[in-house]
Amino acid sequence: MTAQVLMLLTFIIPFFGAIVISRLDKHPNVRELVTIATATSLFIVVLNLYLNFENSDITAWTLAQPVEGLSITFAINRLGLMFALIASSLWLVTSIYAIGYMRSHQEQNQTRFYTMFAIAIAAVMAIAFSDNLFTLFLFYEALTLSTYPLVTHKGDEKSRRSGRIYLGILMGTSIGLFLFGMLIVWQITGTLTFTEGGILQGHISSGWVAGLYLLFLFGIGKAAVMPIHRWLPAAMVAPTPVSALLHAVAVVKAGVFALLKVTLFIFGPELLQGSFWYQWLIFFPLITILVASLVALTRDNLKERLAYSTISQLSYIVLGIMMVNSAGMFGGALHIAMHAFAKISLFFAAGAILITAHKTKISELAGLGRQMPFTFGVFLIGTLSIIGLPPLAGFWSKWYLIMGGIEFTGAEFIRWSIVITLLLSSLLNIYYLGIIPLKGYFGTSPKTQPSAGIKEAPLPCLVGLAIPAALCIYLFFHPEPFYSLAQIGAEAGTSGVQN
């Protein structure tokens, strides 16, 4: 089977899976079997693409050309393949977890949930393999629309209000800023095709680079750079598997992946390094990293604290991308993967606590780790990986991010700001995340909060918990395939720039 056919199957499998799932409302067992089969099939196809990538005859494939010069075109590259591999593997894990969670929590509209989840993954695959900015934009919007019913899943007033915030911010920024920036690029270059080294070199003066880049930095709202971040905490009203989709599998990672592609293949590192004003834009992710960490310290609601942690960690990736040197780009790209496995472990643990102990606040978790040792153990593994301690996967991405900061070629003050921010935020990670398993294992539960009879979550949830936690450990010792895909992809994009 050719690479082109396999690439097409990555869109087709989840889309047609969604159609079949939508017809199985009265047959929940079959519906869940089809969900697992669809997710497994997608993962196998993406894995096949990875294993045969070096020997493939890679050619772009055009679905349609609505306007002369603007086409919906797909192609395979290393960074896209890395993103597809992350999303497809974690969709399978999330599907297993969701079966236990949705049934135990007796959620309504489960068929709609699984259907929209599959459609969202189809959009993610299209984003991963987009060959131009026009194609990426279309499926970026499709991802927003397909996840809106998941955010408003419960159907109550709070969910609808959160859904309005979610849709309003993401659609408002993408149409008002992202689309506007894309039109400017099209107007001055005549193309939107992703090209190594960028397409803007020679078409725009260095003085205008920072202003145009700002349109994408804030227009790609899924990257959640402050102040474009409120949609993420608002979306925490959704079921935990949706939170996992938002924070690890698809939505936020689609945001930082889109910014990575724009930086490498639209602007180009050489153009950005030559702009004096561009380097000062790095303070947007630096401020986001610190402020989101400080806000997380104040949140007692577990999912809300994790949401602000995600906002902070996303700006690690944005920061790595914006350094435009090989170590920073590599660290940022690698953090897309390493953060995904750690953060999904944390959200799965939070969901297991909710469905078994019915607790949502950190202040209520004292002593609960002794009733749920496996769940809190997974939370501890995810926490240590987020912090960046060996022997866990998050160590590698944070190491290269710090190396990127040390190698930064801009102002000395900015270089030190990068390094100090990364180290300080890791210390904040230790406190606002580390306190949770410590409280669970060693805290004393008040007599007003009896915990007798609380036990671990159902088996599908435990399987879902175990897999990403195990990968957090495994990927420290064997970080392939993400290591090579991120490294070669980043080095290809930054070849020829000063490091």
XYZ file of C-alpha atoms in Angstrom:
499
model
C 0.000 0.000 0.000
C 1.518 3.379 -1.027
C 2.213 6.180 1.426
C -0.371 8.327 -0.348
C -3.123 5.730 0.190
C -2.129 5.305 3.832
C -2.266 9.077 4.295
C -5.778 9.199 2.836
C -6.841 6.392 5.152
C -5.911 8.533 8.167
C -8.817 10.863 7.258
C -11.192 8.224 5.949
C -11.001 5.744 8.850
C -12.130 8.103 11.663
C -14.681 9.854 9.422
C -16.432 6.666 8.349
C -16.008 5.290 11.843
C -18.001 8.294 13.055
C -20.792 7.527 10.567
C -21.059 3.922 11.760
C -20.881 4.901 15.450
C -23.677 7.443 14.989
C -26.061 4.625 13.931
C -25.423 2.451 16.997
C -27.214 4.402 19.727
C -29.333 1.368 20.699
C -26.348 -0.992 20.696
C -23.813 0.441 23.177
C -21.583 -2.644 23.249
C -21.280 -2.690 19.453
C -20.798 1.086 19.409
C -17.858 0.860 21.789
C -16.404 -2.098 19.895
C -16.541 -0.070 16.674
C -14.919 2.887 18.477
C -11.994 0.747 19.652
C -11.687 -0.941 16.245
C -11.651 2.439 14.468
C -9.047 3.888 16.824
C -6.898 0.760 16.520
C -7.114 0.802 12.721
C -6.063 4.453 12.597
C -3.088 3.831 14.882
C -1.951 0.881 12.747
C -2.159 2.978 9.567
C -0.163 5.862 11.091
C 2.394 3.427 12.506
C 2.714 1.912 9.032
C 3.333 5.362 7.606
C 6.103 5.922 10.132
C 7.774 2.555 9.560
C 7.779 3.030 5.775
C 8.415 6.762 5.710
C 12.086 6.654 4.678
C 11.347 4.340 1.738
C 8.216 6.137 0.569
C 7.840 8.098 -2.632
C 6.299 11.153 -0.981
C 4.088 13.237 -3.238
C 1.429 15.801 -2.429
C -2.215 14.940 -3.068
C -4.785 17.595 -3.940
C -8.391 17.060 -2.917
C -9.780 20.213 -4.497
C -8.817 23.636 -5.808
C -11.702 26.000 -4.987
C -9.828 29.067 -6.273
C -6.935 29.343 -8.688
C -3.755 29.010 -6.617
C -5.570 27.929 -3.443
C -5.855 24.179 -3.062
C -6.798 21.671 -0.381
C -3.610 19.635 -0.523
C -2.006 17.063 1.769
C 1.559 15.750 2.059
C 3.608 13.795 4.559
C 6.546 15.253 6.465
C 8.305 14.332 9.695
C 6.659 16.893 11.962
C 3.196 16.049 10.638
C 3.897 12.361 11.079
C 4.967 12.980 14.691
C 1.733 14.844 15.412
C -0.357 12.121 13.744
C 1.438 9.438 15.751
C 0.748 11.269 19.036
C -2.925 11.876 18.248
C -3.686 8.391 16.908
C -1.999 6.556 19.803
C -3.676 8.719 22.429
C -7.087 8.463 20.736
C -6.885 4.701 21.198
C -5.938 5.094 24.874
C -8.633 7.725 25.433
C -11.280 5.520 23.798
C -10.465 2.656 26.180
C -10.584 5.015 29.143
C -13.795 6.696 27.952
C -15.735 3.420 27.951
C -15.163 2.962 31.678
C -15.604 6.646 32.465
C -18.783 7.320 30.470
C -20.527 4.215 31.766
C -19.470 4.650 35.387
C -20.498 8.301 35.362
C -23.740 7.408 33.558
C -23.230 10.160 31.004
C -26.024 10.986 28.575
C -25.594 11.266 24.779
C -22.710 8.809 24.662
C -23.241 8.026 20.970
C -22.894 11.706 20.078
C -19.766 11.851 22.231
C -18.013 8.993 20.407
C -19.190 10.274 17.013
C -17.890 13.816 17.467
C -14.673 12.511 18.989
C -14.015 10.530 15.799
C -14.807 13.521 13.581
C -12.421 15.667 15.637
C -9.628 13.132 15.138
C -10.273 13.124 11.381
C -9.782 16.912 11.434
C -6.558 16.465 13.425
C -5.180 14.055 10.823
C -5.969 16.581 8.097
C -4.145 19.305 10.064
C -1.135 17.014 10.555
C -0.752 16.377 6.826
C -1.755 19.819 5.488
C 0.579 20.932 2.714
C -0.392 24.595 2.799
C -1.763 27.208 5.147
C -5.180 27.294 3.452
C -5.734 23.572 4.080
C -4.513 23.874 7.666
C -6.884 26.792 8.322
C -9.941 24.927 6.983
C -9.399 21.894 9.187
C -8.326 24.043 12.153
C -11.837 25.531 11.967
C -13.392 22.086 11.477
C -11.679 20.940 14.675
C -13.167 23.862 16.611
C -16.683 23.136 15.333
C -16.461 19.373 15.937
C -15.279 19.801 19.531
C -17.961 22.353 20.456
C -20.636 19.630 21.057
C -18.119 17.816 23.260
C -17.523 20.906 25.403
C -21.290 21.434 25.793
C -21.897 17.691 26.283
C -23.810 18.007 29.574
C -26.318 20.411 28.045
C -26.855 22.518 31.184
C -26.576 26.290 31.372
C -22.989 26.223 32.659
C -21.903 23.995 29.768
C -23.669 26.149 27.198
C -22.089 29.296 28.638
C -18.645 27.671 28.562
C -19.322 26.506 25.007
C -20.077 30.079 23.953
C -16.758 31.238 25.424
C -14.952 28.336 23.731
C -16.483 28.935 20.327
C -16.409 32.729 20.563
C -12.721 33.011 21.413
C -11.450 30.313 19.043
C -13.599 31.355 16.066
C -13.159 35.060 16.790
C -9.356 34.879 16.869
C -9.074 32.569 13.885
C -11.351 34.656 11.648
C -10.263 38.069 12.936
C -6.505 37.426 13.150
C -5.436 34.068 11.663
C -7.459 34.536 8.467
C -6.348 38.163 8.163
C -2.692 37.150 8.497
C -3.155 34.405 5.934
C -4.687 36.862 3.460
C -1.726 39.212 3.915
C 0.721 36.368 3.249
C -1.244 35.356 0.139
C -1.360 38.941 -1.114
C 2.370 39.603 -0.815
C 3.735 36.186 -1.866
C 1.053 34.693 -4.131
C 1.341 31.309 -2.395
C 0.468 29.599 0.891
C 2.382 26.351 0.326
C 4.596 25.280 3.210
C 8.207 25.620 2.056
C 11.460 24.927 3.910
C 13.006 28.249 4.870
C 9.661 30.052 4.563
C 7.937 31.908 1.752
C 8.089 35.470 3.106
C 11.838 36.034 2.678
C 12.315 38.874 0.214
C 8.626 39.827 0.309
C 8.437 41.721 3.610
C 10.736 44.152 5.422
C 12.102 43.151 8.826
C 10.205 45.995 10.491
C 6.846 44.451 9.570
C 7.720 40.863 10.527
C 6.821 41.191 14.212
C 3.413 42.718 13.480
C 2.498 39.997 10.999
C 3.754 37.261 13.329
C 1.534 38.658 16.118
C -1.525 37.993 13.949
C -0.644 34.296 13.926
C 0.555 34.121 17.543
C -2.829 35.319 18.812
C -4.889 34.223 15.807
C -3.981 30.591 16.493
C -5.965 30.748 19.718
C -5.627 27.026 20.397
C -2.018 27.719 21.456
C -3.581 29.598 24.427
C -0.949 32.323 24.741
C -2.263 34.892 27.234
C -4.552 36.772 26.953
C -6.102 34.312 24.423
C -6.501 31.560 27.016
C -9.895 31.848 28.754
C -11.505 29.233 26.501
C -9.332 26.508 28.015
C -10.416 26.766 31.697
C -13.999 27.386 30.517
C -13.995 24.077 28.632
C -13.249 22.133 31.837
C -16.997 21.642 32.386
C -16.794 18.853 29.782
C -16.330 15.165 30.717
C -12.755 14.118 31.516
C -12.186 12.273 28.191
C -13.013 15.574 26.462
C -10.524 17.357 28.709
C -7.967 14.773 27.599
C -8.888 15.533 23.963
C -8.477 19.256 24.572
C -5.224 19.094 26.536
C -3.315 16.145 25.148
C -4.731 14.482 22.047
C -5.912 17.153 19.691
C -6.991 20.731 20.271
C -4.150 22.522 22.056
C -1.577 20.409 20.254
C -3.179 21.409 16.948
C -2.623 25.018 18.014
C 1.085 24.741 18.787
C 1.614 22.458 15.768
C 0.012 25.084 13.512
C 2.275 27.773 14.988
C 5.296 25.509 14.440
C 4.390 25.085 10.758
C 3.778 28.817 10.291
C 7.100 29.692 11.936
C 9.189 27.187 9.982
C 7.487 27.148 6.604
C 5.757 30.530 6.200
C 8.107 32.982 7.946
C 11.279 30.918 8.106
C 13.812 31.105 10.960
C 16.275 33.262 8.978
C 13.708 36.006 8.402
C 12.644 35.951 12.065
C 16.214 36.067 13.363
C 16.835 39.114 11.211
C 13.976 41.084 12.773
C 14.935 43.182 15.811
C 11.356 43.588 17.068
C 10.454 39.911 16.659
C 12.748 38.753 19.482
C 10.802 40.857 22.010
C 7.628 38.916 21.191
C 9.181 36.038 23.163
C 7.991 37.777 26.319
C 4.409 36.760 25.489
C 5.089 33.032 26.085
C 7.492 33.842 28.947
C 4.797 35.823 30.759
C 2.223 33.127 30.019
C 4.470 30.426 31.497
C 4.864 32.287 34.791
C 1.415 33.847 35.157
C -0.433 30.605 34.339
C 1.739 28.766 36.882
C 0.962 31.355 39.553
C -2.766 31.193 38.772
C -2.617 27.384 38.998
C -1.332 27.764 42.565
C -4.582 29.514 43.531
C -7.016 26.974 42.028
C -8.550 24.379 44.343
C -10.565 22.685 41.595
C -8.349 19.869 40.274
C -9.286 20.128 36.587
C -9.004 23.905 36.661
C -5.491 23.675 38.128
C -4.583 21.214 35.382
C -6.042 23.605 32.802
C -3.748 26.443 33.898
C -0.861 23.982 33.979
C -1.623 23.208 30.323
C -1.656 26.923 29.441
C 1.789 27.245 30.996
C 3.168 24.100 29.336
C 1.852 25.116 25.909
C 3.902 28.281 26.134
C 6.987 26.120 26.715
C 6.332 24.810 23.204
C 5.587 28.289 21.838
C 8.784 29.571 23.440
C 10.841 26.785 21.865
C 9.312 27.538 18.467
C 9.956 31.276 18.784
C 13.639 30.840 19.698
C 14.164 29.787 16.040
C 17.347 27.865 16.773
C 17.730 24.107 16.345
C 17.825 23.203 20.075
C 14.795 25.363 20.911
C 12.768 24.156 17.943
C 13.680 20.561 18.725
C 12.766 20.974 22.400
C 9.460 22.638 21.521
C 8.527 19.982 18.961
C 9.532 17.185 21.342
C 7.506 18.764 24.168
C 4.376 18.368 22.043
C 4.785 14.608 22.516
C 6.225 14.436 26.023
C 3.683 16.827 27.511
C 0.830 14.947 25.803
C 1.574 11.632 27.526
C 2.149 13.255 30.918
C -0.908 15.512 30.820
C -3.287 12.782 29.681
C -2.094 10.727 32.678
C -3.022 13.607 34.993
C -6.471 14.117 33.485
C -7.246 10.405 33.495
C -6.302 10.293 37.171
C -8.539 13.305 37.873
C -11.424 11.571 36.080
C -10.884 8.341 38.038
C -11.050 10.313 41.295
C -14.290 11.947 40.177
C -16.160 8.770 39.183
C -15.111 6.774 42.253
C -14.711 9.310 45.069
C -16.903 12.098 43.586
C -14.309 14.689 44.560
C -13.236 17.611 42.417
C -11.300 19.803 44.872
C -7.672 19.364 45.858
C -8.540 20.264 49.445
C -10.745 17.135 49.576
C -8.052 14.676 48.451
C -6.214 14.237 51.773
C -5.659 10.532 52.444
C -7.434 9.426 49.270
C -4.198 8.073 47.815
C -4.286 5.266 50.369
C -7.654 4.153 48.932
C -6.593 4.707 45.318
C -2.826 4.030 45.286
C -2.663 3.140 41.594
C -4.497 6.290 40.476
C -2.356 8.574 42.612
C 0.756 6.697 41.470
C -0.122 7.530 37.879
C -0.699 11.144 38.899
C 2.758 11.198 40.510
C 4.409 9.827 37.342
C 2.656 12.424 35.186
C 3.631 15.173 37.633
C 7.323 14.220 37.646
C 7.341 14.109 33.841
C 5.750 17.562 33.627
C 8.374 18.856 36.066
C 11.063 17.358 33.830
C 12.795 14.972 36.219
C 14.611 11.842 35.012
C 13.901 9.020 34.415
C 10.724 10.399 32.809
C 10.096 11.575 29.255
C 9.556 15.246 30.070
C 13.230 15.558 30.981
C 14.346 15.457 27.343
C 12.126 18.222 26.003
C 12.895 20.530 28.948
C 16.623 19.847 28.575
C 16.622 20.949 24.948
C 14.417 23.944 25.674
C 16.964 25.163 28.215
C 19.759 24.485 25.694
C 17.813 26.548 23.177
C 17.620 29.384 25.688
C 21.375 29.246 26.301
C 22.025 29.274 22.528
C 19.581 32.132 21.855
C 21.298 34.724 19.660
C 19.203 37.769 20.526
C 19.574 40.251 23.364
C 21.455 38.993 26.428
C 18.602 40.114 28.674
C 16.146 37.935 26.718
C 18.492 34.936 26.846
C 18.711 35.077 30.622
C 14.966 35.687 30.890
C 14.331 32.464 28.952
C 16.627 30.326 31.098
C 15.456 31.785 34.426
C 11.780 31.468 33.448
C 12.160 27.808 32.493
C 13.932 26.971 35.761
C 11.568 29.017 37.936
C 8.468 27.547 36.318
C 9.771 24.025 36.954
C 9.996 24.897 40.646
C 6.391 26.142 40.503
C 5.404 22.844 38.795
C 6.843 20.973 41.771
C 4.624 22.885 44.166
C 1.282 23.177 42.387
C 1.299 19.609 41.014
C 3.519 17.791 43.514
C 1.325 18.764 46.444
C -1.548 16.671 45.048
C -0.067 13.136 45.314
C 1.629 14.131 48.595
C -1.717 15.186 50.025
C -3.334 12.018 48.706
C -0.787 9.624 50.209
C 0.174 11.378 53.431
C -2.672 13.780 54.254
C -5.316 13.086 56.875
C -8.917 13.119 55.713
C -11.277 15.157 57.951
C -13.995 13.208 59.706
C -16.554 15.225 57.746
C -15.248 13.605 54.537
C -15.513 9.856 55.016
C -13.580 7.847 52.430
C -14.563 4.330 53.495
C -15.534 2.121 50.555
C -13.715 4.205 47.934
C -11.723 2.048 45.548
C -9.978 2.223 42.202
C -11.845 3.090 38.983
C -13.263 0.413 36.621
C -10.807 -1.720 34.635
C -11.045 0.225 31.309
C -10.128 3.398 33.213
C -7.180 1.663 34.879
C -5.933 0.386 31.509
C -6.252 3.916 30.148
C -4.323 5.224 33.151
C -1.553 2.637 32.905
C -0.611 3.066 29.231
C 0.401 6.772 29.137
C 2.043 6.509 32.565
C 4.124 3.560 31.350
C 5.031 5.509 28.206
C 6.238 8.444 30.335
C 8.855 6.058 31.738
C 9.535 4.118 28.537
C 10.098 7.239 26.431
C 12.883 8.408 28.716
C 14.956 5.331 27.856
C 13.663 4.906 24.286
C 12.343 8.280 23.046
C 11.950 7.063 19.468
C 10.055 7.652 17.229
C 9.250 11.121 18.534
C 12.897 12.025 19.146
C 14.079 11.504 15.573
C 10.940 12.931 13.953
C 11.166 16.111 16.056
C 14.946 16.427 15.703
C 15.206 15.906 11.948
C 12.088 17.989 11.318
C 13.381 20.886 13.423
C 16.922 20.715 12.031
C 15.628 20.679 8.446
C 13.554 23.758 9.170
C 16.396 25.657 10.873
C 19.272 24.644 8.596
C 21.309 27.652 7.628
C 20.271 29.884 10.543
C 22.662 31.136 13.184
C 22.673 29.095 16.420
